[in-house]
């Protein structure tokens, strides 16, 4: 399939005329559904945006911004979003928005585990889960395990933050690691007052199936524990807390770890 175009929106865009958005050939919209974890308050325009986009055949996704308060309770954060969604359909899934400097300072291993925790809860609820970040994050912050397991929506703007899509732009992320590109934060779209983020999906597939591959078999997880990827009993959070938050049976994983150690 060929490339198709979309937008991402929040309360900043105010009231949107989705009939005009659809007429401008926008095929998908990724929406803010909830404020960051300190309040878990629903975005004021989420309901109108979800309903309006659906009325005009625009496939819908949501993004969840992960920062300082989210770090403190990722399970509660994920469950709060799921409560707002209330089982409704999201053709374009849920995207983990990774751009906070506070989160970056936590390091690759911490961010890796955090993403698996969110992915477990979202996929178990039946939603696709991907990652949004800029190219610097992808190259310098994102763990290789995440690059192997997740689809990436990459933000990277040409020098002039182009209002028109340029398929030959040197700023365009490669499809070898990105499935979608946010190519402008200063776009203009009929039906929306002011600027809006502009996106292109490379393969044109916007009805995304949820993956279960984020949850690994016990052997792989045990090896990761031995590699130091899941902390210890003395870390914060502890190994047990991390594994259980990501949907694993701690006793089963630890037994496999002990078995592997005994054979060394």
PDB file of C-alpha atoms in Angstrom:
ATOM      1  CA  UNK A   1       0.000   0.000   0.000  1.00  0.00           C
ATOM      2  CA  UNK A   2       1.040   3.627  -0.456  1.00  0.00           C
ATOM      3  CA  UNK A   3       1.672   6.416   1.998  1.00  0.00           C
ATOM      4  CA  UNK A   4      -1.296   8.133   3.611  1.00  0.00           C
ATOM      5  CA  UNK A   5      -1.553  11.298   5.675  1.00  0.00           C
ATOM      6  CA  UNK A   6      -2.822  12.141   9.132  1.00  0.00           C
ATOM      7  CA  UNK A   7      -2.615  14.550  12.057  1.00  0.00           C
ATOM      8  CA  UNK A   8      -2.171  14.475  15.810  1.00  0.00           C
ATOM      9  CA  UNK A   9      -4.335  16.705  17.960  1.00  0.00           C
ATOM     10  CA  UNK A  10      -5.212  17.739  21.512  1.00  0.00           C
ATOM     11  CA  UNK A  11      -7.109  20.468  23.339  1.00  0.00           C
ATOM     12  CA  UNK A  12      -4.662  22.956  21.831  1.00  0.00           C
ATOM     13  CA  UNK A  13      -6.513  22.703  18.505  1.00  0.00           C
ATOM     14  CA  UNK A  14      -9.865  23.474  20.125  1.00  0.00           C
ATOM     15  CA  UNK A  15     -13.069  22.571  18.319  1.00  0.00           C
ATOM     16  CA  UNK A  16     -12.329  20.750  15.058  1.00  0.00           C
ATOM     17  CA  UNK A  17     -14.564  20.488  12.001  1.00  0.00           C
ATOM     18  CA  UNK A  18     -13.878  16.873  11.148  1.00  0.00           C
ATOM     19  CA  UNK A  19     -15.863  16.986   7.930  1.00  0.00           C
ATOM     20  CA  UNK A  20     -13.303  19.445   6.544  1.00  0.00           C
ATOM     21  CA  UNK A  21     -10.402  17.407   7.889  1.00  0.00           C
ATOM     22  CA  UNK A  22     -11.732  14.328   6.124  1.00  0.00           C
ATOM     23  CA  UNK A  23     -12.274  16.274   2.910  1.00  0.00           C
ATOM     24  CA  UNK A  24      -8.585  17.250   2.998  1.00  0.00           C
ATOM     25  CA  UNK A  25      -7.684  13.560   2.643  1.00  0.00           C
ATOM     26  CA  UNK A  26      -6.485  13.011   6.197  1.00  0.00           C
ATOM     27  CA  UNK A  27      -6.968   9.310   6.911  1.00  0.00           C
ATOM     28  CA  UNK A  28      -5.866   8.972  10.532  1.00  0.00           C
ATOM     29  CA  UNK A  29      -5.709  11.082  13.689  1.00  0.00           C
ATOM     30  CA  UNK A  30      -3.731  10.439  16.852  1.00  0.00           C
ATOM     31  CA  UNK A  31      -5.347  12.186  19.809  1.00  0.00           C
ATOM     32  CA  UNK A  32      -4.444  13.212  23.307  1.00  0.00           C
ATOM     33  CA  UNK A  33      -6.861  11.407  25.588  1.00  0.00           C
ATOM     34  CA  UNK A  34      -5.494  12.173  29.038  1.00  0.00           C
ATOM     35  CA  UNK A  35      -3.292  14.632  30.863  1.00  0.00           C
ATOM     36  CA  UNK A  36      -0.066  13.322  32.368  1.00  0.00           C
ATOM     37  CA  UNK A  37      -0.292  11.208  35.461  1.00  0.00           C
ATOM     38  CA  UNK A  38      -0.427  13.859  38.161  1.00  0.00           C
ATOM     39  CA  UNK A  39      -4.091  14.419  37.331  1.00  0.00           C
ATOM     40  CA  UNK A  40      -5.195  11.665  34.906  1.00  0.00           C
ATOM     41  CA  UNK A  41      -7.761  14.197  33.733  1.00  0.00           C
ATOM     42  CA  UNK A  42      -9.361  13.511  30.373  1.00  0.00           C
ATOM     43  CA  UNK A  43      -8.450  15.927  27.584  1.00  0.00           C
ATOM     44  CA  UNK A  44     -11.335  18.377  27.220  1.00  0.00           C
ATOM     45  CA  UNK A  45     -11.739  17.699  23.508  1.00  0.00           C
ATOM     46  CA  UNK A  46     -11.058  13.970  23.414  1.00  0.00           C
ATOM     47  CA  UNK A  47     -14.683  12.869  23.306  1.00  0.00           C
ATOM     48  CA  UNK A  48     -15.543  15.344  20.540  1.00  0.00           C
ATOM     49  CA  UNK A  49     -12.417  14.423  18.588  1.00  0.00           C
ATOM     50  CA  UNK A  50     -12.967  10.687  18.939  1.00  0.00           C
ATOM     51  CA  UNK A  51     -16.592  10.960  17.874  1.00  0.00           C
ATOM     52  CA  UNK A  52     -15.971  13.491  15.089  1.00  0.00           C
ATOM     53  CA  UNK A  53     -13.113  11.581  13.495  1.00  0.00           C
ATOM     54  CA  UNK A  54     -15.083   8.353  13.602  1.00  0.00           C
ATOM     55  CA  UNK A  55     -18.131   9.984  12.030  1.00  0.00           C
ATOM     56  CA  UNK A  56     -16.073  10.814   8.945  1.00  0.00           C
ATOM     57  CA  UNK A  57     -14.180   7.549   8.614  1.00  0.00           C
ATOM     58  CA  UNK A  58     -10.858   8.757  10.000  1.00  0.00           C
ATOM     59  CA  UNK A  59      -8.976   6.020  11.848  1.00  0.00           C
ATOM     60  CA  UNK A  60      -8.183   6.933  15.443  1.00  0.00           C
ATOM     61  CA  UNK A  61      -5.264   6.444  17.801  1.00  0.00           C
ATOM     62  CA  UNK A  62      -4.208   8.044  21.067  1.00  0.00           C
ATOM     63  CA  UNK A  63      -0.884   9.026  22.556  1.00  0.00           C
ATOM     64  CA  UNK A  64       0.096   8.990  26.213  1.00  0.00           C
ATOM     65  CA  UNK A  65       2.790  11.420  27.385  1.00  0.00           C
ATOM     66  CA  UNK A  66       5.145   9.747  29.849  1.00  0.00           C
ATOM     67  CA  UNK A  67       7.041  11.967  32.282  1.00  0.00           C
ATOM     68  CA  UNK A  68       7.845  12.361  35.971  1.00  0.00           C
ATOM     69  CA  UNK A  69       4.492  11.431  37.495  1.00  0.00           C
ATOM     70  CA  UNK A  70       4.017   8.539  35.068  1.00  0.00           C
ATOM     71  CA  UNK A  71       7.362   7.100  36.163  1.00  0.00           C
ATOM     72  CA  UNK A  72       6.153   6.852  39.744  1.00  0.00           C
ATOM     73  CA  UNK A  73       3.176   4.629  38.879  1.00  0.00           C
ATOM     74  CA  UNK A  74       3.156   3.297  35.314  1.00  0.00           C
ATOM     75  CA  UNK A  75       0.563   0.629  36.072  1.00  0.00           C
ATOM     76  CA  UNK A  76      -1.827   3.201  37.530  1.00  0.00           C
ATOM     77  CA  UNK A  77      -1.135   5.497  34.594  1.00  0.00           C
ATOM     78  CA  UNK A  78      -1.906   2.783  32.050  1.00  0.00           C
ATOM     79  CA  UNK A  79      -5.075   1.754  33.884  1.00  0.00           C
ATOM     80  CA  UNK A  80      -6.263   5.381  34.056  1.00  0.00           C
ATOM     81  CA  UNK A  81      -6.007   5.694  30.280  1.00  0.00           C
ATOM     82  CA  UNK A  82      -7.801   2.390  29.783  1.00  0.00           C
ATOM     83  CA  UNK A  83     -10.576   3.617  32.061  1.00  0.00           C
ATOM     84  CA  UNK A  84     -11.021   6.714  29.882  1.00  0.00           C
ATOM     85  CA  UNK A  85     -11.046   4.575  26.750  1.00  0.00           C
ATOM     86  CA  UNK A  86     -13.647   2.240  28.277  1.00  0.00           C
ATOM     87  CA  UNK A  87     -13.073  -0.470  25.682  1.00  0.00           C
ATOM     88  CA  UNK A  88     -13.736   1.759  22.668  1.00  0.00           C
ATOM     89  CA  UNK A  89     -12.122   0.976  19.349  1.00  0.00           C
ATOM     90  CA  UNK A  90      -8.763   2.500  18.419  1.00  0.00           C
ATOM     91  CA  UNK A  91      -7.876   1.563  14.880  1.00  0.00           C
ATOM     92  CA  UNK A  92      -4.443   3.213  15.118  1.00  0.00           C
ATOM     93  CA  UNK A  93      -3.665   2.020  18.626  1.00  0.00           C
ATOM     94  CA  UNK A  94      -1.888   3.639  21.574  1.00  0.00           C
ATOM     95  CA  UNK A  95       1.474   5.380  21.233  1.00  0.00           C
ATOM     96  CA  UNK A  96       3.902   5.897  24.117  1.00  0.00           C
ATOM     97  CA  UNK A  97       5.106   9.513  23.861  1.00  0.00           C
ATOM     98  CA  UNK A  98       8.767   9.509  24.909  1.00  0.00           C
ATOM     99  CA  UNK A  99      10.299  12.979  24.949  1.00  0.00           C
ATOM    100  CA  UNK A 100      10.542  14.075  28.593  1.00  0.00           C
ATOM    101  CA  UNK A 101      14.006  15.084  29.829  1.00  0.00           C
ATOM    102  CA  UNK A 102      13.094  13.699  33.244  1.00  0.00           C
ATOM    103  CA  UNK A 103      12.446  10.327  31.646  1.00  0.00           C
ATOM    104  CA  UNK A 104      15.620  10.536  29.542  1.00  0.00           C
ATOM    105  CA  UNK A 105      17.725  10.976  32.670  1.00  0.00           C
ATOM    106  CA  UNK A 106      16.484   7.602  33.920  1.00  0.00           C
ATOM    107  CA  UNK A 107      18.510   5.809  31.260  1.00  0.00           C
ATOM    108  CA  UNK A 108      17.979   3.150  28.613  1.00  0.00           C
ATOM    109  CA  UNK A 109      17.319   0.185  30.894  1.00  0.00           C
ATOM    110  CA  UNK A 110      14.700   2.012  32.950  1.00  0.00           C
ATOM    111  CA  UNK A 111      12.908   3.293  29.834  1.00  0.00           C
ATOM    112  CA  UNK A 112      13.028  -0.178  28.305  1.00  0.00           C
ATOM    113  CA  UNK A 113      11.284  -1.757  31.287  1.00  0.00           C
ATOM    114  CA  UNK A 114       8.777   1.075  31.531  1.00  0.00           C
ATOM    115  CA  UNK A 115       7.707   0.569  27.909  1.00  0.00           C
ATOM    116  CA  UNK A 116       7.182  -3.154  28.449  1.00  0.00           C
ATOM    117  CA  UNK A 117       4.982  -2.415  31.459  1.00  0.00           C
ATOM    118  CA  UNK A 118       2.735  -0.075  29.455  1.00  0.00           C
ATOM    119  CA  UNK A 119       2.694  -2.436  26.468  1.00  0.00           C
ATOM    120  CA  UNK A 120       1.624  -5.366  28.605  1.00  0.00           C
ATOM    121  CA  UNK A 121      -1.410  -3.546  29.987  1.00  0.00           C
ATOM    122  CA  UNK A 122      -2.436  -2.010  26.658  1.00  0.00           C
ATOM    123  CA  UNK A 123      -2.064  -5.183  24.607  1.00  0.00           C
ATOM    124  CA  UNK A 124      -3.864  -7.255  27.205  1.00  0.00           C
ATOM    125  CA  UNK A 125      -6.742  -4.794  26.772  1.00  0.00           C
ATOM    126  CA  UNK A 126      -6.646  -5.496  23.024  1.00  0.00           C
ATOM    127  CA  UNK A 127      -4.812  -2.400  21.770  1.00  0.00           C
ATOM    128  CA  UNK A 128      -1.825  -2.068  19.494  1.00  0.00           C
ATOM    129  CA  UNK A 129       1.047  -0.257  21.234  1.00  0.00           C
ATOM    130  CA  UNK A 130       3.816   1.696  19.479  1.00  0.00           C
ATOM    131  CA  UNK A 131       6.399   4.312  20.447  1.00  0.00           C
ATOM    132  CA  UNK A 132       6.601   7.995  19.456  1.00  0.00           C
ATOM    133  CA  UNK A 133       9.916   9.819  19.820  1.00  0.00           C
ATOM    134  CA  UNK A 134      12.255  12.060  17.871  1.00  0.00           C
ATOM    135  CA  UNK A 135      15.270  10.809  15.937  1.00  0.00           C
ATOM    136  CA  UNK A 136      17.749  11.787  18.660  1.00  0.00           C
ATOM    137  CA  UNK A 137      15.822   9.676  21.157  1.00  0.00           C
ATOM    138  CA  UNK A 138      15.668   6.763  18.748  1.00  0.00           C
ATOM    139  CA  UNK A 139      19.411   6.821  18.100  1.00  0.00           C
ATOM    140  CA  UNK A 140      20.693   7.658  21.571  1.00  0.00           C
ATOM    141  CA  UNK A 141      18.100   6.751  24.204  1.00  0.00           C
ATOM    142  CA  UNK A 142      15.970   3.871  22.927  1.00  0.00           C
ATOM    143  CA  UNK A 143      17.182   0.408  23.940  1.00  0.00           C
ATOM    144  CA  UNK A 144      17.858  -2.071  21.130  1.00  0.00           C
ATOM    145  CA  UNK A 145      15.273  -4.458  22.602  1.00  0.00           C
ATOM    146  CA  UNK A 146      12.571  -1.829  22.054  1.00  0.00           C
ATOM    147  CA  UNK A 147      13.757  -1.263  18.488  1.00  0.00           C
ATOM    148  CA  UNK A 148      13.257  -4.963  17.841  1.00  0.00           C
ATOM    149  CA  UNK A 149       9.853  -5.252  19.509  1.00  0.00           C
ATOM    150  CA  UNK A 150       8.006  -1.998  18.739  1.00  0.00           C
ATOM    151  CA  UNK A 151       6.903   0.077  15.778  1.00  0.00           C
ATOM    152  CA  UNK A 152       8.183   3.671  15.836  1.00  0.00           C
ATOM    153  CA  UNK A 153       6.509   6.943  14.869  1.00  0.00           C
ATOM    154  CA  UNK A 154       9.401   9.373  14.493  1.00  0.00           C
ATOM    155  CA  UNK A 155       9.293  13.162  14.794  1.00  0.00           C
ATOM    156  CA  UNK A 156      11.863  14.964  12.687  1.00  0.00           C
ATOM    157  CA  UNK A 157      11.284  18.358  11.100  1.00  0.00           C
ATOM    158  CA  UNK A 158      13.089  19.768   8.064  1.00  0.00           C
ATOM    159  CA  UNK A 159      14.971  23.010   8.716  1.00  0.00           C
ATOM    160  CA  UNK A 160      12.039  25.107   7.575  1.00  0.00           C
ATOM    161  CA  UNK A 161       9.529  22.872   9.416  1.00  0.00           C
ATOM    162  CA  UNK A 162       7.882  22.399   6.041  1.00  0.00           C
ATOM    163  CA  UNK A 163       4.153  22.884   5.684  1.00  0.00           C
ATOM    164  CA  UNK A 164       4.064  20.559   2.690  1.00  0.00           C
ATOM    165  CA  UNK A 165       5.187  16.954   2.638  1.00  0.00           C
ATOM    166  CA  UNK A 166       8.419  16.345   0.770  1.00  0.00           C
ATOM    167  CA  UNK A 167       8.960  12.625   0.147  1.00  0.00           C
ATOM    168  CA  UNK A 168      12.596  13.212  -0.848  1.00  0.00           C
ATOM    169  CA  UNK A 169      13.471  15.342   2.194  1.00  0.00           C
ATOM    170  CA  UNK A 170      16.766  14.428   3.864  1.00  0.00           C
ATOM    171  CA  UNK A 171      14.947  14.752   7.182  1.00  0.00           C
ATOM    172  CA  UNK A 172      12.649  11.832   6.337  1.00  0.00           C
ATOM    173  CA  UNK A 173      13.289   8.865   8.670  1.00  0.00           C
ATOM    174  CA  UNK A 174      14.010   5.593   6.933  1.00  0.00           C
ATOM    175  CA  UNK A 175      11.253   3.013   6.696  1.00  0.00           C
ATOM    176  CA  UNK A 176      13.837   0.519   7.950  1.00  0.00           C
ATOM    177  CA  UNK A 177      13.137   1.770  11.475  1.00  0.00           C
ATOM    178  CA  UNK A 178      10.039   3.998  11.261  1.00  0.00           C
ATOM    179  CA  UNK A 179       6.465   3.210  10.285  1.00  0.00           C
ATOM    180  CA  UNK A 180       5.325   6.840  10.429  1.00  0.00           C
ATOM    181  CA  UNK A 181       6.857  10.307  10.332  1.00  0.00           C
ATOM    182  CA  UNK A 182       5.707  13.488  12.065  1.00  0.00           C
ATOM    183  CA  UNK A 183       7.128  15.949   9.551  1.00  0.00           C
ATOM    184  CA  UNK A 184       5.768  19.285  10.771  1.00  0.00           C
ATOM    185  CA  UNK A 185       4.466  20.964  13.914  1.00  0.00           C
ATOM    186  CA  UNK A 186       3.259  23.991  11.980  1.00  0.00           C
ATOM    187  CA  UNK A 187       0.803  22.456   9.560  1.00  0.00           C
ATOM    188  CA  UNK A 188      -2.424  23.987   8.310  1.00  0.00           C
ATOM    189  CA  UNK A 189      -5.460  21.784   7.776  1.00  0.00           C
ATOM    190  CA  UNK A 190      -9.001  22.843   6.819  1.00  0.00           C
ATOM    191  CA  UNK A 191     -11.320  22.605   9.811  1.00  0.00           C
ATOM    192  CA  UNK A 192      -8.579  23.351  12.349  1.00  0.00           C
ATOM    193  CA  UNK A 193      -7.715  26.804  13.627  1.00  0.00           C
ATOM    194  CA  UNK A 194      -3.999  27.444  14.092  1.00  0.00           C
ATOM    195  CA  UNK A 195      -1.111  25.035  13.687  1.00  0.00           C
ATOM    196  CA  UNK A 196      -1.395  21.272  13.829  1.00  0.00           C
ATOM    197  CA  UNK A 197       1.132  18.424  13.674  1.00  0.00           C
ATOM    198  CA  UNK A 198       1.285  16.661  10.310  1.00  0.00           C
ATOM    199  CA  UNK A 199       2.069  12.964   9.865  1.00  0.00           C
ATOM    200  CA  UNK A 200       2.554  10.395   7.140  1.00  0.00           C
ATOM    201  CA  UNK A 201       2.126   6.646   7.555  1.00  0.00           C
ATOM    202  CA  UNK A 202       4.511   4.824   5.253  1.00  0.00           C
ATOM    203  CA  UNK A 203       2.594   1.652   4.432  1.00  0.00           C
ATOM    204  CA  UNK A 204      -0.936   3.040   4.524  1.00  0.00           C
ATOM    205  CA  UNK A 205      -2.077   0.483   7.078  1.00  0.00           C
ATOM    206  CA  UNK A 206      -3.966   2.279   9.841  1.00  0.00           C
ATOM    207  CA  UNK A 207      -6.029  -0.584  11.248  1.00  0.00           C
ATOM    208  CA  UNK A 208      -3.361  -2.001  13.500  1.00  0.00           C
ATOM    209  CA  UNK A 209      -3.591  -5.359  15.240  1.00  0.00           C
ATOM    210  CA  UNK A 210      -2.347  -5.573  18.782  1.00  0.00           C
ATOM    211  CA  UNK A 211       0.796  -7.582  19.376  1.00  0.00           C
ATOM    212  CA  UNK A 212       1.484 -10.117  22.084  1.00  0.00           C
ATOM    213  CA  UNK A 213       5.204 -10.310  21.292  1.00  0.00           C
ATOM    214  CA  UNK A 214       6.020  -7.734  23.978  1.00  0.00           C
ATOM    215  CA  UNK A 215       5.588 -10.466  26.555  1.00  0.00           C
ATOM    216  CA  UNK A 216       8.489 -12.869  26.213  1.00  0.00           C
ATOM    217  CA  UNK A 217       8.886 -16.502  27.169  1.00  0.00           C
ATOM    218  CA  UNK A 218      10.321 -17.268  30.596  1.00  0.00           C
ATOM    219  CA  UNK A 219      13.686 -18.382  29.193  1.00  0.00           C
ATOM    220  CA  UNK A 220      14.327 -15.085  27.458  1.00  0.00           C
ATOM    221  CA  UNK A 221      13.234 -13.062  30.473  1.00  0.00           C
ATOM    222  CA  UNK A 222      15.476 -15.117  32.761  1.00  0.00           C
ATOM    223  CA  UNK A 223      18.435 -14.451  30.481  1.00  0.00           C
ATOM    224  CA  UNK A 224      17.596 -10.738  30.571  1.00  0.00           C
ATOM    225  CA  UNK A 225      17.555 -10.886  34.367  1.00  0.00           C
ATOM    226  CA  UNK A 226      21.045 -12.374  34.303  1.00  0.00           C
ATOM    227  CA  UNK A 227      22.103  -9.585  31.948  1.00  0.00           C
ATOM    228  CA  UNK A 228      20.971  -7.067  34.545  1.00  0.00           C
ATOM    229  CA  UNK A 229      18.009  -5.742  32.571  1.00  0.00           C
ATOM    230  CA  UNK A 230      15.381  -6.188  35.284  1.00  0.00           C
ATOM    231  CA  UNK A 231      17.108  -4.764  38.335  1.00  0.00           C
ATOM    232  CA  UNK A 232      17.724  -6.509  41.661  1.00  0.00           C
ATOM    233  CA  UNK A 233      16.041  -6.794  45.035  1.00  0.00           C
ATOM    234  CA  UNK A 234      17.816  -3.579  46.006  1.00  0.00           C
ATOM    235  CA  UNK A 235      16.841  -1.385  43.039  1.00  0.00           C
ATOM    236  CA  UNK A 236      13.870   0.971  42.908  1.00  0.00           C
ATOM    237  CA  UNK A 237      11.614  -0.466  41.658  1.00  0.00           C
ATOM    238  CA  UNK A 238      12.815  -3.943  42.642  1.00  0.00           C
ATOM    239  CA  UNK A 239      13.184  -6.808  40.184  1.00  0.00           C
ATOM    240  CA  UNK A 240      10.027  -8.398  41.571  1.00  0.00           C
ATOM    241  CA  UNK A 241       8.035  -5.171  41.174  1.00  0.00           C
ATOM    242  CA  UNK A 242       9.235  -4.653  37.601  1.00  0.00           C
ATOM    243  CA  UNK A 243       8.545  -8.193  36.466  1.00  0.00           C
ATOM    244  CA  UNK A 244       5.092  -8.345  38.016  1.00  0.00           C
ATOM    245  CA  UNK A 245       4.130  -4.931  36.604  1.00  0.00           C
ATOM    246  CA  UNK A 246       5.078  -6.209  33.146  1.00  0.00           C
ATOM    247  CA  UNK A 247       2.843  -9.250  33.577  1.00  0.00           C
ATOM    248  CA  UNK A 248       5.381 -11.924  34.549  1.00  0.00           C
ATOM    249  CA  UNK A 249       5.229 -14.502  37.332  1.00  0.00           C
ATOM    250  CA  UNK A 250       8.190 -13.523  39.485  1.00  0.00           C
ATOM    251  CA  UNK A 251       8.484 -16.939  41.145  1.00  0.00           C
ATOM    252  CA  UNK A 252       8.547 -18.695  37.756  1.00  0.00           C
ATOM    253  CA  UNK A 253      11.139 -16.301  36.318  1.00  0.00           C
ATOM    254  CA  UNK A 254      13.369 -16.489  39.393  1.00  0.00           C
ATOM    255  CA  UNK A 255      13.216 -20.288  39.347  1.00  0.00           C
ATOM    256  CA  UNK A 256      14.399 -20.249  35.737  1.00  0.00           C
ATOM    257  CA  UNK A 257      17.179 -17.820  36.672  1.00  0.00           C
ATOM    258  CA  UNK A 258      18.345 -20.151  39.426  1.00  0.00           C
ATOM    259  CA  UNK A 259      18.222 -23.084  37.019  1.00  0.00           C
ATOM    260  CA  UNK A 260      20.372 -21.268  34.469  1.00  0.00           C
ATOM    261  CA  UNK A 261      22.874 -20.299  37.152  1.00  0.00           C
ATOM    262  CA  UNK A 262      23.140 -23.907  38.362  1.00  0.00           C
ATOM    263  CA  UNK A 263      24.111 -25.037  34.852  1.00  0.00           C
ATOM    264  CA  UNK A 264      26.894 -22.524  34.431  1.00  0.00           C
TER     265      UNK A 264
END
